Amino acid sequence: MQGKQELYPKGTGPKDAHTRPGIAFYKGRPQCQRCGTWIAENCRLENGAYFCPGCLLLGRVTEFHELVTDVTPIARPKEVVPCVWSGTLTAKQAVVAIALKECLDKRQNALLWAVTGSGKTEMLFPMLEQAFQEGLQVAYATPRIDVCNEVYPRLRQAFPSGGILLRHSQGEEWGDFQLLVATTHQLLHFYRAFDLLIIDESDAFPYVDNPVLHQASRLAVKEQGITVHLTATPSRELKQKREKENWCLLTLFQRYHKRPLVVPELCFMENWHKLPERKRGLKKLARLCETLLKDNRLLLFCPQIDYLKRLEQALQPYLAQWRVTSVSARDEKRQEKIQGMREGEWDVLLTSTVLERGVTFANVSVVVLGADHEVFTKSVLIQIAGRVDRLGEYRHGRVVFCYQEQTYPLRQAIVEIKAINRKRGQEDAL
């Protein structure tokens, strides 16, 4: 498979492949060439050889190993792989889609800063269609498995004749592909493999502030290839990198249905961290849930998984007439429950931040319990608020931040959502 790197003991790999040392030394300091980790002095085997602790799950890299990459060109026929998506881009989406194609033509990196629910995936279709026609190798990478699982069927439906592979810890086996949909961790398997790398939600954990994954994304792209970042909440570092390296900046602050983002409401919830053990607090939360459930189903975000499980058990008796469940990164039935929520099997879904982005449900309102907890950064709160009013007709969806202290990230999330809505109005005026 072109561009996929494998680990071999030194001197045992294919002779016609590109070879790099597993560990290289810079001024005497060992560095893993797969993940970029600088290796500490105590990371040695019994024989004294250095090994890398940063990417052990992919196979142990030692100074006696080499990374071997198949560089045999793939003779992909330049053929039309039609996009059969039946939808239509709005005028503003079409402008962005054309600009993305131009970035591919000019081989220029790009940042697409587009509000949640703007239709980022659909705006990629013209660029992807062109990439298929040119026989280019493409990767769509994102930090979250749930985002992969959301996007993959949409891409397969839009390009049924394209070779599209889904790859993550629970995904398919390796096989031939022209478009890889994968978590960003999977990029560690590649070296100079992709003509076009699309990184969706690059401000999300675990990609954000992760030098290993940043290294993986840099090395996975061919020297003449390009990277396109997609996000609704670009970090300051990403904005600075775009400006420093002169990437193309594309913005869209209008959702596809042209309605504004829902501005969060504030609800004081004293001692929310003790709420599962306090009847008074549970009754207050249950009344809020009942009010929201009159119009929509409900996503209830909690800051910690253990807290989530305690709250689910304590809240069940107060919402006995509603179908209630919970989901988190530890839940083995996560995908089943998410699909069940899409299909209307649940009225209330308690969730950790695992569903902060990349998943779409029709007709939901959102409550963030403990919105002043440190896990709820400004960007996380903006992403969570963006879960509301994404699909279907307007149903008076609401976003409620329950807090004990009005923290800076909480206030700034509301300020930025209002600012985005103003920018949307300015786009309309133009």
CSV table of C-alpha atoms in Angstrom, one decimal:
chain,number,residue,atom,x,y,z
A,1,MET,CA,0.0,0.0,0.0
A,2,GLN,CA,1.6,3.2,-1.1
A,3,GLY,CA,2.7,5.5,1.7
A,4,LYS,CA,2.0,3.0,4.5
A,5,GLN,CA,5.0,2.6,6.7
A,6,GLU,CA,5.9,-0.7,8.4
A,7,LEU,CA,8.3,-1.5,11.2
A,8,TYR,CA,11.2,-3.9,10.4
A,9,PRO,CA,14.4,-5.0,12.2
A,10,LYS,CA,17.2,-3.2,10.5
A,11,GLY,CA,18.2,-4.7,7.1
A,12,THR,CA,15.2,-7.0,6.7
A,13,GLY,CA,12.8,-4.8,4.9
A,14,PRO,CA,12.1,-4.8,1.1
A,15,LYS,CA,15.1,-3.5,-0.9
A,16,ASP,CA,13.1,-1.3,-3.2
A,17,ALA,CA,11.3,0.6,-0.4
A,18,HIS,CA,12.0,3.9,1.3
A,19,THR,CA,13.8,3.3,4.6
A,20,ARG,CA,14.2,5.6,7.6
A,21,PRO,CA,15.8,4.7,11.0
A,22,GLY,CA,13.2,4.0,13.7
A,23,ILE,CA,15.2,6.2,16.1
A,24,ALA,CA,17.5,8.9,15.0
A,25,PHE,CA,20.0,10.8,17.1
A,26,TYR,CA,20.3,14.6,17.1
A,27,LYS,CA,23.3,16.0,19.0
A,28,GLY,CA,23.2,12.7,21.0
A,29,ARG,CA,19.5,12.9,21.8
A,30,PRO,CA,17.3,10.0,20.5
A,31,GLN,CA,14.1,10.9,18.7
A,32,CYS,CA,11.4,8.5,17.4
A,33,GLN,CA,11.0,9.0,13.6
A,34,ARG,CA,7.4,7.7,13.6
A,35,CYS,CA,5.8,9.9,16.3
A,36,GLY,CA,8.5,12.5,17.0
A,37,THR,CA,8.8,11.7,20.7
A,38,TRP,CA,12.1,12.7,22.3
A,39,ILE,CA,13.2,9.6,24.2
A,40,ALA,CA,14.3,9.8,27.9
A,41,GLU,CA,17.5,8.2,29.1
A,42,ASN,CA,15.5,5.6,31.2
A,43,CYS,CA,13.6,4.3,28.1
A,44,ARG,CA,16.0,1.5,27.4
A,45,LEU,CA,15.7,-2.3,26.9
A,46,GLU,CA,17.7,-4.8,28.8
A,47,ASN,CA,20.3,-4.8,26.0
A,48,GLY,CA,20.7,-1.0,26.4
A,49,ALA,CA,18.8,-0.1,23.2
A,50,TYR,CA,16.5,2.9,23.3
A,51,PHE,CA,12.8,2.4,22.6
A,52,CYS,CA,10.0,4.8,22.1
A,53,PRO,CA,7.2,4.9,24.7
A,54,GLY,CA,5.1,7.3,22.6
A,55,CYS,CA,3.7,5.0,20.0
A,56,LEU,CA,4.0,1.5,21.6
A,57,LEU,CA,0.5,0.6,20.6
A,58,LEU,CA,1.6,0.5,17.0
A,59,GLY,CA,4.5,-1.7,17.7
A,60,ARG,CA,7.7,-1.0,19.6
A,61,VAL,CA,10.2,1.2,17.8
A,62,THR,CA,13.8,0.7,18.9
A,63,GLU,CA,17.2,1.9,17.6
A,64,PHE,CA,17.5,-1.5,16.0
A,65,HIS,CA,14.4,-1.0,13.8
A,66,GLU,CA,13.7,0.9,10.7
A,67,LEU,CA,10.6,2.4,9.2
A,68,VAL,CA,9.9,1.1,5.7
A,69,THR,CA,7.5,2.8,3.3
A,70,ASP,CA,6.2,1.5,0.0
A,71,VAL,CA,6.9,4.3,-2.5
A,72,THR,CA,5.7,2.4,-5.6
A,73,PRO,CA,3.5,4.8,-7.5
A,74,ILE,CA,-0.1,3.7,-7.8
A,75,ALA,CA,-1.3,3.9,-11.4
A,76,ARG,CA,-4.8,5.2,-10.6
A,77,PRO,CA,-6.8,5.9,-13.8
A,78,LYS,CA,-7.9,9.5,-14.1
A,79,GLU,CA,-11.6,8.8,-14.3
A,80,VAL,CA,-14.8,10.5,-13.3
A,81,VAL,CA,-16.1,9.4,-9.9
A,82,PRO,CA,-19.4,11.3,-9.9
A,83,CYS,CA,-20.8,12.9,-6.8
A,84,VAL,CA,-24.4,11.7,-6.6
A,85,TRP,CA,-25.4,13.8,-3.6
A,86,SER,CA,-29.0,15.0,-4.3
A,87,GLY,CA,-28.8,18.2,-2.2
A,88,THR,CA,-27.9,21.7,-3.4
A,89,LEU,CA,-25.3,24.0,-1.9
A,90,THR,CA,-26.5,27.5,-0.9
A,91,ALA,CA,-24.9,30.4,-2.7
A,92,LYS,CA,-22.5,31.0,0.2
A,93,GLN,CA,-21.6,27.3,0.5
A,94,ALA,CA,-20.9,27.2,-3.3
A,95,VAL,CA,-18.5,30.1,-3.0
A,96,VAL,CA,-16.5,28.2,-0.3
A,97,ALA,CA,-16.7,25.0,-2.3
A,98,ILE,CA,-15.2,26.7,-5.4
A,99,ALA,CA,-12.5,28.3,-3.3
A,100,LEU,CA,-11.5,24.8,-1.9
A,101,LYS,CA,-11.2,23.5,-5.4
A,102,GLU,CA,-8.9,26.4,-6.2
A,103,CYS,CA,-6.8,25.6,-3.2
A,104,LEU,CA,-6.4,22.1,-4.5
A,105,ASP,CA,-5.5,23.4,-8.0
A,106,LYS,CA,-2.9,25.8,-6.5
A,107,ARG,CA,-1.7,23.2,-3.9
A,108,GLN,CA,-2.3,25.7,-1.1
A,109,ASN,CA,-3.0,24.8,2.5
A,110,ALA,CA,-6.3,26.1,3.8
A,111,LEU,CA,-8.3,26.8,7.0
A,112,LEU,CA,-12.1,26.6,6.7
A,113,TRP,CA,-13.6,28.3,9.7
A,114,ALA,CA,-17.3,27.5,9.4
A,115,VAL,CA,-20.0,27.7,12.1
A,116,THR,CA,-21.4,24.4,13.4
A,117,GLY,CA,-24.2,23.2,11.1
A,118,SER,CA,-22.9,25.1,8.1
A,119,GLY,CA,-22.5,22.0,6.0
A,120,LYS,CA,-18.7,21.6,6.0
A,121,THR,CA,-18.8,18.0,4.7
A,122,GLU,CA,-21.0,18.9,1.7
A,123,MET,CA,-18.8,21.8,0.8
A,124,LEU,CA,-15.9,19.4,0.4
A,125,PHE,CA,-17.8,17.4,-2.3
A,126,PRO,CA,-16.6,19.4,-5.4
A,127,MET,CA,-13.0,19.3,-4.2
A,128,LEU,CA,-13.2,15.6,-3.5
A,129,GLU,CA,-14.8,14.9,-6.9
A,130,GLN,CA,-11.8,16.7,-8.5
A,131,ALA,CA,-9.3,14.8,-6.4
A,132,PHE,CA,-10.9,11.5,-7.5
A,133,GLN,CA,-10.7,12.6,-11.2
A,134,GLU,CA,-7.0,13.4,-10.8
A,135,GLY,CA,-6.3,10.0,-9.2
A,136,LEU,CA,-5.1,11.7,-6.0
A,137,GLN,CA,-4.8,9.9,-2.7
A,138,VAL,CA,-6.9,11.6,0.0
A,139,ALA,CA,-7.3,11.2,3.8
A,140,TYR,CA,-10.1,12.7,5.9
A,141,ALA,CA,-8.8,12.6,9.5
A,142,THR,CA,-10.5,13.7,12.7
A,143,PRO,CA,-9.6,13.1,16.4
A,144,ARG,CA,-13.0,11.5,17.3
A,145,ILE,CA,-14.3,8.0,16.3
A,146,ASP,CA,-17.9,9.3,16.5
A,147,VAL,CA,-17.1,12.0,13.8
A,148,CYS,CA,-15.6,9.3,11.6
A,149,ASN,CA,-18.7,7.1,11.9
A,150,GLU,CA,-20.9,10.2,11.2
A,151,VAL,CA,-19.0,11.3,8.1
A,152,TYR,CA,-18.1,7.9,6.5
A,153,PRO,CA,-21.7,6.9,5.4
A,154,ARG,CA,-22.3,10.4,4.0
A,155,LEU,CA,-19.2,10.2,1.9
A,156,ARG,CA,-20.0,6.6,0.7
A,157,GLN,CA,-23.5,7.8,-0.2
A,158,ALA,CA,-22.1,10.8,-2.1
A,159,PHE,CA,-19.4,8.8,-3.9
A,160,PRO,CA,-20.7,5.2,-4.2
A,161,SER,CA,-18.1,4.3,-6.9
A,162,GLY,CA,-15.1,5.8,-5.0
A,163,GLY,CA,-12.8,3.6,-3.0
A,164,ILE,CA,-13.5,4.8,0.5
A,165,LEU,CA,-12.1,3.0,3.6
A,166,LEU,CA,-13.0,3.6,7.3
A,167,ARG,CA,-10.2,3.1,9.7
A,168,HIS,CA,-10.0,3.5,13.5
A,169,SER,CA,-9.7,1.3,16.5
A,170,GLN,CA,-13.1,-0.2,15.8
A,171,GLY,CA,-13.0,0.2,12.0
A,172,GLU,CA,-12.3,-1.9,9.0
A,173,GLU,CA,-9.2,-3.9,8.1
A,174,TRP,CA,-6.6,-2.3,5.9
A,175,GLY,CA,-7.3,-2.5,2.2
A,176,ASP,CA,-6.9,-0.5,-1.0
A,177,PHE,CA,-8.5,2.9,-1.0
A,178,GLN,CA,-8.4,6.3,-2.6
A,179,LEU,CA,-10.1,8.1,0.2
A,180,LEU,CA,-9.3,7.1,3.8
A,181,VAL,CA,-11.7,8.2,6.6
A,182,ALA,CA,-9.7,7.7,9.9
A,183,THR,CA,-8.9,9.0,13.3
A,184,THR,CA,-5.8,11.2,13.5
A,185,HIS,CA,-4.0,8.5,15.3
A,186,GLN,CA,-4.1,6.4,12.1
A,187,LEU,CA,-1.9,8.9,10.4
A,188,LEU,CA,1.0,7.5,12.3
A,189,HIS,CA,0.9,4.5,9.9
A,190,PHE,CA,1.7,6.7,6.9
A,191,TYR,CA,4.7,8.6,5.5
A,192,ARG,CA,4.4,11.0,2.5
A,193,ALA,CA,1.2,9.2,1.5
A,194,PHE,CA,-1.5,11.8,0.8
A,195,ASP,CA,-1.9,14.4,-1.9
A,196,LEU,CA,-4.8,15.9,0.1
A,197,LEU,CA,-5.2,15.7,3.9
A,198,ILE,CA,-8.4,17.0,5.4
A,199,ILE,CA,-8.3,17.4,9.2
A,200,ASP,CA,-11.8,18.0,10.7
A,201,GLU,CA,-12.1,19.4,14.2
A,202,SER,CA,-8.4,20.0,14.6
A,203,ASP,CA,-9.1,21.9,17.8
A,204,ALA,CA,-10.5,18.8,19.5
A,205,PHE,CA,-9.0,16.4,22.0
A,206,PRO,CA,-6.8,14.4,21.5
A,207,TYR,CA,-5.4,16.2,18.5
A,208,VAL,CA,-5.2,19.7,19.9
A,209,ASP,CA,-1.9,20.4,21.7
A,210,ASN,CA,-0.6,16.9,20.9
A,211,PRO,CA,2.8,17.1,19.2
A,212,VAL,CA,2.7,13.4,18.3
A,213,LEU,CA,-0.4,13.8,16.2
A,214,HIS,CA,0.8,17.1,14.8
A,215,GLN,CA,4.0,15.3,13.7
A,216,ALA,CA,1.9,12.5,12.2
A,217,SER,CA,-0.2,14.8,10.1
A,218,ARG,CA,2.9,16.7,8.8
A,219,LEU,CA,4.6,13.5,7.8
A,220,ALA,CA,1.5,11.8,6.3
A,221,VAL,CA,1.3,14.4,3.5
A,222,LYS,CA,3.4,14.3,0.4
A,223,GLU,CA,5.9,17.1,0.0
A,224,GLN,CA,3.8,18.7,-2.8
A,225,GLY,CA,0.5,17.8,-1.0
A,226,ILE,CA,-1.8,20.1,0.9
A,227,THR,CA,-3.7,20.1,4.2
A,228,VAL,CA,-7.1,21.6,4.8
A,229,HIS,CA,-8.2,22.2,8.3
A,230,LEU,CA,-12.0,22.4,9.1
A,231,THR,CA,-13.3,23.7,12.4
A,232,ALA,CA,-16.0,25.9,13.9
A,233,THR,CA,-13.7,26.9,16.8
A,234,PRO,CA,-10.2,27.4,15.6
A,235,SER,CA,-7.6,27.7,18.3
A,236,ARG,CA,-5.4,30.8,18.6
A,237,GLU,CA,-2.4,28.6,17.6
A,238,LEU,CA,-4.1,27.4,14.5
A,239,LYS,CA,-5.0,31.0,13.5
A,240,GLN,CA,-1.4,32.1,14.0
A,241,LYS,CA,-0.1,29.1,12.0
A,242,ARG,CA,-2.4,29.9,9.2
A,243,GLU,CA,-1.2,33.5,9.1
A,244,LYS,CA,2.5,32.7,9.5
A,245,GLU,CA,2.4,30.1,6.7
A,246,ASN,CA,0.0,32.0,4.4
A,247,TRP,CA,-2.7,29.5,4.2
A,248,CYS,CA,-5.9,30.4,2.4
A,249,LEU,CA,-8.6,31.4,5.0
A,250,LEU,CA,-12.2,30.6,4.2
A,251,THR,CA,-15.1,31.6,6.5
A,252,LEU,CA,-18.8,30.9,6.7
A,253,PHE,CA,-20.8,32.0,9.6
A,254,GLN,CA,-24.2,31.1,8.3
A,255,ARG,CA,-25.8,27.7,8.9
A,256,TYR,CA,-27.3,25.9,5.8
A,257,HIS,CA,-30.8,26.6,7.0
A,258,LYS,CA,-29.9,30.3,7.5
A,259,ARG,CA,-31.1,30.4,11.1
A,260,PRO,CA,-28.7,31.8,13.8
A,261,LEU,CA,-26.9,29.8,16.4
A,262,VAL,CA,-29.0,29.3,19.6
A,263,VAL,CA,-27.7,31.6,22.3
A,264,PRO,CA,-27.3,29.8,25.6
A,265,GLU,CA,-29.4,30.7,28.6
A,266,LEU,CA,-27.9,30.7,32.1
A,267,CYS,CA,-29.3,28.7,35.0
A,268,PHE,CA,-27.8,29.0,38.5
A,269,MET,CA,-27.4,25.5,40.0
A,270,GLU,CA,-26.0,25.7,43.5
A,271,ASN,CA,-23.7,22.8,44.5
A,272,TRP,CA,-24.3,21.0,41.2
A,273,HIS,CA,-21.4,18.7,42.0
A,274,LYS,CA,-23.5,17.3,44.9
A,275,LEU,CA,-26.7,17.2,42.9
A,276,PRO,CA,-27.0,13.4,42.6
A,277,GLU,CA,-27.3,13.2,46.3
A,278,ARG,CA,-29.7,16.1,46.8
A,279,LYS,CA,-33.4,15.8,46.2
A,280,ARG,CA,-34.0,19.5,46.0
A,281,GLY,CA,-31.4,19.9,43.3
A,282,LEU,CA,-32.7,16.9,41.4
A,283,LYS,CA,-36.2,18.3,41.5
A,284,LYS,CA,-35.0,21.6,40.0
A,285,LEU,CA,-33.1,19.8,37.3
A,286,ALA,CA,-36.1,17.5,36.6
A,287,ARG,CA,-38.4,20.5,36.2
A,288,LEU,CA,-36.0,22.1,33.7
A,289,CYS,CA,-35.8,18.8,31.8
A,290,GLU,CA,-39.6,18.5,31.7
A,291,THR,CA,-39.9,22.0,30.3
A,292,LEU,CA,-37.5,21.4,27.5
A,293,LEU,CA,-39.0,18.0,26.7
A,294,LYS,CA,-42.3,19.6,25.8
A,295,ASP,CA,-40.7,20.7,22.5
A,296,ASN,CA,-37.7,18.5,21.9
A,297,ARG,CA,-35.7,15.5,23.1
A,298,LEU,CA,-32.8,16.3,25.4
A,299,LEU,CA,-29.0,16.0,25.5
A,300,LEU,CA,-27.7,16.5,29.1
A,301,PHE,CA,-23.9,17.0,29.2
A,302,CYS,CA,-22.0,16.1,32.3
A,303,PRO,CA,-18.3,17.0,33.1
A,304,GLN,CA,-17.2,13.6,34.4
A,305,ILE,CA,-18.2,10.0,33.6
A,306,ASP,CA,-18.5,8.9,37.2
A,307,TYR,CA,-20.7,11.9,37.9
A,308,LEU,CA,-22.8,11.1,34.8
A,309,LYS,CA,-23.5,7.5,36.0
A,310,ARG,CA,-24.5,8.7,39.5
A,311,LEU,CA,-26.8,11.4,38.0
A,312,GLU,CA,-28.5,9.0,35.6
A,313,GLN,CA,-29.4,6.7,38.5
A,314,ALA,CA,-30.6,9.5,40.7
A,315,LEU,CA,-32.6,11.3,38.0
A,316,GLN,CA,-34.4,8.2,36.6
A,317,PRO,CA,-37.2,8.3,39.2
A,318,TYR,CA,-37.9,12.0,38.5
A,319,LEU,CA,-38.2,11.3,34.7
A,320,ALA,CA,-39.9,8.0,34.9
A,321,GLN,CA,-42.3,8.7,32.0
A,322,TRP,CA,-39.4,9.4,29.7
A,323,ARG,CA,-36.9,7.1,28.0
A,324,VAL,CA,-33.5,7.9,29.6
A,325,THR,CA,-30.1,6.5,29.0
A,326,SER,CA,-26.4,7.6,29.1
A,327,VAL,CA,-23.3,7.4,26.9
A,328,SER,CA,-19.6,8.0,27.3
A,329,ALA,CA,-16.3,7.0,25.9
A,330,ARG,CA,-16.2,4.0,28.2
A,331,ASP,CA,-19.6,2.7,27.0
A,332,GLU,CA,-19.3,-0.5,24.9
A,333,LYS,CA,-22.8,0.2,23.5
A,334,ARG,CA,-22.1,3.8,22.6
A,335,GLN,CA,-22.6,3.4,18.8
A,336,GLU,CA,-25.9,1.6,19.4
A,337,LYS,CA,-27.2,4.3,21.8
A,338,ILE,CA,-26.1,7.1,19.4
A,339,GLN,CA,-27.9,5.4,16.5
A,340,GLY,CA,-30.9,4.9,18.8
A,341,MET,CA,-31.0,8.6,19.6
A,342,ARG,CA,-30.9,9.4,15.9
A,343,GLU,CA,-33.9,7.0,15.4
A,344,GLY,CA,-35.9,8.5,18.2
A,345,GLU,CA,-35.6,5.6,20.7
A,346,TRP,CA,-34.5,7.9,23.5
A,347,ASP,CA,-36.0,11.1,25.0
A,348,VAL,CA,-33.1,12.0,27.3
A,349,LEU,CA,-29.4,11.1,26.6
A,350,LEU,CA,-27.0,11.9,29.4
A,351,THR,CA,-23.5,12.2,27.9
A,352,SER,CA,-19.9,13.1,28.6
A,353,THR,CA,-18.0,15.5,26.3
A,354,VAL,CA,-17.6,12.6,23.8
A,355,LEU,CA,-20.7,14.0,22.0
A,356,GLU,CA,-19.5,17.6,22.1
A,357,ARG,CA,-19.0,17.6,18.3
A,358,GLY,CA,-19.4,15.7,15.1
A,359,VAL,CA,-22.8,14.1,15.8
A,360,THR,CA,-26.1,15.3,14.6
A,361,PHE,CA,-29.6,14.7,16.1
A,362,ALA,CA,-32.8,16.2,14.9
A,363,ASN,CA,-35.0,18.1,17.4
A,364,VAL,CA,-32.9,18.3,20.5
A,365,SER,CA,-32.3,20.8,23.3
A,366,VAL,CA,-29.2,20.8,25.4
A,367,VAL,CA,-28.4,21.2,29.1
A,368,VAL,CA,-24.8,21.5,30.2
A,369,LEU,CA,-24.7,20.6,33.9
A,370,GLY,CA,-21.6,22.1,35.6
A,371,ALA,CA,-20.8,24.4,32.7
A,372,ASP,CA,-18.3,26.1,35.0
A,373,HIS,CA,-16.2,22.9,35.3
A,374,GLU,CA,-12.7,23.1,33.8
A,375,VAL,CA,-13.5,20.4,31.2
A,376,PHE,CA,-15.9,22.8,29.5
A,377,THR,CA,-13.6,25.2,27.7
A,378,LYS,CA,-14.9,28.0,25.5
A,379,SER,CA,-14.6,25.9,22.4
A,380,VAL,CA,-16.2,22.9,23.9
A,381,LEU,CA,-19.2,24.9,25.1
A,382,ILE,CA,-19.6,26.5,21.7
A,383,GLN,CA,-19.5,23.1,20.0
A,384,ILE,CA,-22.0,21.7,22.5
A,385,ALA,CA,-24.4,24.6,21.9
A,386,GLY,CA,-24.1,23.9,18.2
A,387,ARG,CA,-25.8,20.5,18.7
A,388,VAL,CA,-29.1,22.4,18.7
A,389,ASP,CA,-31.2,23.3,15.6
A,390,ARG,CA,-29.0,21.4,13.2
A,391,LEU,CA,-31.6,19.2,11.4
A,392,GLY,CA,-35.3,19.5,10.5
A,393,GLU,CA,-37.8,22.4,11.0
A,394,TYR,CA,-37.3,24.9,13.8
A,395,ARG,CA,-38.6,23.4,17.0
A,396,HIS,CA,-37.6,26.1,19.6
A,397,GLY,CA,-34.5,24.2,20.6
A,398,ARG,CA,-32.8,25.7,23.7
A,399,VAL,CA,-29.3,25.6,25.2
A,400,VAL,CA,-29.0,26.0,29.0
A,401,PHE,CA,-25.7,26.3,30.9
A,402,CYS,CA,-26.2,25.3,34.5
A,403,TYR,CA,-23.5,26.7,36.7
A,404,GLN,CA,-22.5,27.7,40.2
A,405,GLU,CA,-19.8,30.2,39.2
A,406,GLN,CA,-19.8,32.3,36.0
A,407,THR,CA,-16.3,31.4,34.7
A,408,TYR,CA,-14.5,33.2,32.0
A,409,PRO,CA,-14.8,30.3,29.4
A,410,LEU,CA,-18.6,30.2,30.1
A,411,ARG,CA,-19.0,33.9,29.6
A,412,GLN,CA,-16.7,34.0,26.5
A,413,ALA,CA,-18.6,31.1,24.8
A,414,ILE,CA,-21.8,33.2,24.9
A,415,VAL,CA,-20.0,36.3,23.8
A,416,GLU,CA,-18.5,34.4,20.8
A,417,ILE,CA,-21.8,32.8,19.8
A,418,LYS,CA,-23.4,36.3,19.7
A,419,ALA,CA,-20.4,37.6,17.7
A,420,ILE,CA,-20.8,34.8,15.2
A,421,ASN,CA,-24.5,35.6,14.8
A,422,ARG,CA,-23.5,39.2,14.1
A,423,LYS,CA,-21.0,38.1,11.5
A,424,ARG,CA,-23.7,36.0,10.0
A,425,GLY,CA,-25.8,39.2,9.7
A,426,GLN,CA,-22.9,41.0,8.1
A,427,GLU,CA,-22.5,38.2,5.5
A,428,ASP,CA,-26.2,38.6,4.8
A,429,ALA,CA,-25.8,42.3,4.2
A,430,LEU,CA,-22.9,41.7,1.8
